[in-house]
Amino acid sequence: MQKTALIAGASGLIGSQLLPLLLASDRYAKVIAVGRRPLPIVHPKLEQRLLDFDHLEEHRFALIADDVYCCLGTTMRQAGSKKAFYTVDYLYVVKLAALTAGNFAAQLLVVSAMGADEKSRVYYNRVKGEMEQAVRQTPFRAVHLFRPSLLLGERSEQRAGERLGAVLLRTLRPVLRGPLRRYRAIDAATVARAMLRAAEQNGTGIQVHTSDAVATLGRAAG
């Protein structure tokens, strides 16, 4: 029996790669994309639901799905403040997880970060770690935490620091072997393929996908 997928963050770097995969997948009869603005795409499987994440609980019954893909995320620069960053990368993600779990969704697949650690001195990594700890407590059959390294792909905005980092990591790629493989830059499209592949495996429990494991899973699905 075909399932329903829900995706949040479909306009972002990973989400924009993931949405076409979900629509093309025989696993899903329906794909629900939730966000503040409409996406420039029309597809017979796609249902777009415009909503305000600040009042997500008011839309609870629009959030019914089997597999929930959360690609929400911003940067400190985009957000403009620690509070705004925390709102998107922690509050919105945790609220979405709680509401969809309450609607009996089976799986949550969420994009985190390689350095996620609730005890980190780095604010970005600490928030990601706190988010992970919160969603681990939700009663999904499976929670998948994806921790990619520096993401490669076409962004809507240019980030000089990330471009420099990508060039550096490409240069260092031959020496990033063994335990260092997880530091290799990774294509957003590879992460998207890995997320769908993980859902298709119908696993259980908490599954943490390090960047090197995401790369392997994403290539296997490609």
Short mmCIF file of C-alpha atoms in Angstrom, two decimals:
data_model
loop_
_atom_site.label_atom_id
_atom_site.label_comp_id
_atom_site.label_asym_id
_atom_site.label_seq_id
_atom_site.Cartn_x
_atom_site.Cartn_y
_atom_site.Cartn_z
CA MET A 1 0.00 0.00 0.00
CA GLN A 2 1.46 3.35 -1.04
CA LYS A 3 2.22 5.87 1.67
CA THR A 4 2.11 9.60 2.24
CA ALA A 5 5.29 11.67 2.65
CA LEU A 6 5.45 15.07 4.29
CA ILE A 7 8.38 17.40 3.61
CA ALA A 8 9.26 20.63 5.38
CA GLY A 9 11.98 22.81 3.92
CA ALA A 10 11.40 21.79 0.30
CA SER A 11 12.74 25.08 -1.03
CA GLY A 12 16.15 24.65 0.64
CA LEU A 13 19.35 23.09 -0.64
CA ILE A 14 18.56 19.51 0.37
CA GLY A 15 14.78 19.81 0.28
CA SER A 16 14.77 21.01 -3.32
CA GLN A 17 16.72 17.88 -4.28
CA LEU A 18 14.55 15.61 -2.16
CA LEU A 19 11.11 16.74 -3.32
CA PRO A 20 11.47 15.44 -6.93
CA LEU A 21 12.71 12.10 -5.57
CA LEU A 22 9.64 11.75 -3.35
CA LEU A 23 7.32 12.62 -6.23
CA ALA A 24 9.00 10.06 -8.48
CA SER A 25 9.03 7.31 -5.85
CA ASP A 26 6.58 4.44 -6.11
CA ARG A 27 6.60 4.36 -2.30
CA TYR A 28 4.35 7.43 -2.11
CA ALA A 29 0.88 8.07 -3.48
CA LYS A 30 0.90 11.60 -2.02
CA VAL A 31 3.56 14.11 -1.05
CA ILE A 32 2.64 17.02 1.24
CA ALA A 33 4.95 20.02 1.13
CA VAL A 34 4.49 22.46 4.00
CA GLY A 35 5.93 25.96 4.05
CA ARG A 36 5.29 29.67 4.15
CA ARG A 37 5.43 30.24 0.39
CA PRO A 38 4.21 28.25 -2.62
CA LEU A 39 6.70 26.21 -4.61
CA PRO A 40 6.94 26.70 -8.40
CA ILE A 41 5.99 23.11 -9.14
CA VAL A 42 2.82 21.28 -10.11
CA HIS A 43 2.53 17.50 -9.84
CA PRO A 44 -0.44 15.15 -9.46
CA LYS A 45 1.01 13.69 -6.25
CA LEU A 46 1.88 17.03 -4.69
CA GLU A 47 -0.24 18.86 -2.14
CA GLN A 48 1.12 22.22 -1.03
CA ARG A 49 0.00 23.50 2.33
CA LEU A 50 0.91 27.05 3.25
CA LEU A 51 1.16 27.59 6.96
CA ASP A 52 2.81 29.62 9.66
CA PHE A 53 5.34 27.59 11.62
CA ASP A 54 4.90 29.93 14.57
CA HIS A 55 1.37 28.53 14.89
CA LEU A 56 2.01 25.02 13.60
CA GLU A 57 -0.25 23.41 16.18
CA GLU A 58 -3.23 25.12 14.51
CA HIS A 59 -2.51 23.04 11.40
CA ARG A 60 -2.11 19.72 13.15
CA PHE A 61 -4.63 17.86 11.01
CA ALA A 62 -2.87 19.02 7.83
CA LEU A 63 0.23 17.17 9.01
CA ILE A 64 -0.87 13.56 8.61
CA ALA A 65 1.69 11.36 6.87
CA ASP A 66 3.61 8.10 7.14
CA ASP A 67 7.14 9.43 6.59
CA VAL A 68 8.14 12.94 7.69
CA TYR A 69 11.17 14.56 6.05
CA CYS A 70 12.44 17.65 7.86
CA CYS A 71 14.94 19.76 5.92
CA LEU A 72 14.37 22.94 7.90
CA GLY A 73 17.42 24.97 8.74
CA THR A 74 19.03 28.36 8.50
CA THR A 75 22.31 30.05 9.40
CA MET A 76 23.15 32.68 11.99
CA ARG A 77 23.68 35.16 9.17
CA GLN A 78 20.32 34.41 7.56
CA ALA A 79 18.47 34.35 10.88
CA GLY A 80 20.03 37.57 12.12
CA SER A 81 20.15 36.56 15.78
CA LYS A 82 20.63 33.56 18.05
CA LYS A 83 16.97 33.68 19.01
CA ALA A 84 15.79 33.58 15.40
CA PHE A 85 18.22 30.77 14.59
CA TYR A 86 17.00 28.76 17.59
CA THR A 87 13.39 29.28 16.50
CA VAL A 88 13.97 27.69 13.08
CA ASP A 89 16.54 25.03 13.86
CA TYR A 90 15.14 23.89 17.19
CA LEU A 91 11.59 25.03 17.88
CA TYR A 92 10.14 24.49 14.40
CA VAL A 93 11.81 21.11 13.99
CA VAL A 94 10.82 19.80 17.42
CA LYS A 95 7.26 21.09 17.07
CA LEU A 96 6.88 19.43 13.66
CA ALA A 97 8.23 16.17 15.07
CA ALA A 98 5.89 16.24 18.07
CA LEU A 99 2.78 17.01 16.03
CA THR A 100 3.41 14.44 13.30
CA ALA A 101 4.32 11.78 15.84
CA GLY A 102 1.04 12.59 17.58
CA ASN A 103 -0.65 11.95 14.24
CA PHE A 104 0.94 8.46 14.23
CA ALA A 105 3.57 9.02 11.56
CA ALA A 106 5.96 6.08 11.42
CA GLN A 107 9.28 7.68 10.52
CA LEU A 108 11.05 11.00 11.02
CA LEU A 109 14.02 11.82 8.81
CA VAL A 110 15.70 15.06 9.83
CA VAL A 111 18.75 16.94 8.60
CA SER A 112 21.08 17.81 11.47
CA ALA A 113 24.80 18.67 11.28
CA MET A 114 28.08 16.82 11.53
CA GLY A 115 29.08 18.60 14.73
CA ALA A 116 25.74 18.22 16.53
CA ASP A 117 26.41 18.04 20.28
CA GLU A 118 24.19 19.45 23.01
CA LYS A 119 27.33 20.14 25.10
CA SER A 120 29.25 21.93 22.36
CA ARG A 121 30.67 25.40 22.98
CA VAL A 122 29.74 26.25 19.40
CA TYR A 123 26.21 27.61 19.43
CA TYR A 124 25.23 26.15 16.04
CA ASN A 125 26.36 22.65 17.00
CA ARG A 126 24.80 22.92 20.46
CA VAL A 127 21.38 23.82 19.05
CA LYS A 128 21.59 20.95 16.58
CA GLY A 129 22.51 18.60 19.42
CA GLU A 130 19.63 19.83 21.56
CA MET A 131 17.27 19.33 18.63
CA GLU A 132 18.50 15.77 18.20
CA GLN A 133 17.98 15.00 21.88
CA ALA A 134 14.43 16.34 21.71
CA VAL A 135 13.35 14.41 18.61
CA ARG A 136 14.87 11.23 20.01
CA GLN A 137 12.10 11.33 22.62
CA THR A 138 9.27 11.33 20.08
CA PRO A 139 7.38 8.05 19.59
CA PHE A 140 8.16 7.39 15.92
CA ARG A 141 8.90 3.84 14.90
CA ALA A 142 12.17 5.20 13.51
CA VAL A 143 14.03 8.49 13.88
CA HIS A 144 16.81 9.10 11.35
CA LEU A 145 19.35 11.83 12.12
CA PHE A 146 21.46 12.88 9.13
CA ARG A 147 24.74 14.62 9.94
CA PRO A 148 26.25 15.83 6.67
CA SER A 149 29.56 17.62 6.38
CA LEU A 150 29.84 20.80 4.29
CA LEU A 151 27.08 20.71 1.68
CA LEU A 152 27.75 21.22 -2.01
CA GLY A 153 25.10 22.47 -4.42
CA GLU A 154 23.51 25.51 -5.96
CA ARG A 155 22.18 27.86 -3.29
CA SER A 156 19.79 30.76 -3.73
CA GLU A 157 22.37 32.96 -1.99
CA GLN A 158 26.13 33.05 -2.31
CA ARG A 159 28.18 32.18 0.77
CA ALA A 160 31.85 33.08 0.32
CA GLY A 161 32.97 31.12 3.38
CA GLU A 162 31.25 27.96 2.25
CA ARG A 163 32.64 28.30 -1.30
CA LEU A 164 36.14 28.58 0.16
CA GLY A 165 35.50 25.61 2.44
CA ALA A 166 34.23 23.53 -0.48
CA VAL A 167 37.35 24.29 -2.52
CA LEU A 168 39.56 23.38 0.44
CA LEU A 169 37.74 20.12 1.13
CA ARG A 170 37.88 19.14 -2.54
CA THR A 171 41.63 19.73 -2.46
CA LEU A 172 42.01 17.64 0.69
CA ARG A 173 39.67 14.88 -0.48
CA PRO A 174 42.46 12.40 -1.39
CA VAL A 175 43.87 12.52 2.15
CA LEU A 176 40.50 12.40 3.94
CA ARG A 177 40.40 8.65 4.35
CA GLY A 178 39.48 6.20 7.08
CA PRO A 179 38.05 8.06 10.10
CA LEU A 180 38.55 11.35 8.23
CA ARG A 181 36.13 10.40 5.46
CA ARG A 182 33.26 11.98 7.37
CA TYR A 183 34.84 15.40 6.83
CA ARG A 184 34.57 15.22 3.06
CA ALA A 185 32.17 17.73 1.51
CA ILE A 186 28.98 16.09 0.28
CA ASP A 187 26.49 16.95 -2.45
CA ALA A 188 23.01 17.92 -1.29
CA ALA A 189 21.63 15.55 -3.93
CA THR A 190 23.50 12.68 -2.28
CA VAL A 191 21.98 13.53 1.09
CA ALA A 192 18.51 13.64 -0.47
CA ARG A 193 18.95 10.20 -2.05
CA ALA A 194 20.21 8.82 1.25
CA MET A 195 17.15 10.13 3.09
CA LEU A 196 14.74 8.41 0.72
CA ARG A 197 16.79 5.22 0.79
CA ALA A 198 16.77 5.20 4.60
CA ALA A 199 12.99 5.53 4.63
CA GLU A 200 12.64 2.68 2.15
CA GLN A 201 14.52 0.37 4.50
CA ASN A 202 11.67 0.61 7.02
CA GLY A 203 13.99 0.41 10.01
CA THR A 204 13.29 0.97 13.67
CA GLY A 205 14.79 2.92 16.54
CA ILE A 206 17.22 5.84 16.51
CA GLN A 207 19.56 5.82 13.54
CA VAL A 208 22.40 8.33 13.27
CA HIS A 209 23.82 8.71 9.77
CA THR A 210 27.29 10.25 9.77
CA SER A 211 28.40 12.10 6.66
CA ASP A 212 30.49 9.22 5.29
CA ALA A 213 27.58 6.80 5.85
CA VAL A 214 25.21 9.26 4.13
CA ALA A 215 27.58 9.40 1.16
CA THR A 216 27.64 5.60 0.91
CA LEU A 217 23.87 5.29 1.24
CA GLY A 218 23.28 8.10 -1.24
CA ARG A 219 25.55 6.54 -3.85
CA ALA A 220 23.90 3.15 -3.39
CA ALA A 221 20.55 4.77 -4.11
CA GLY A 222 21.79 6.72 -7.13
#
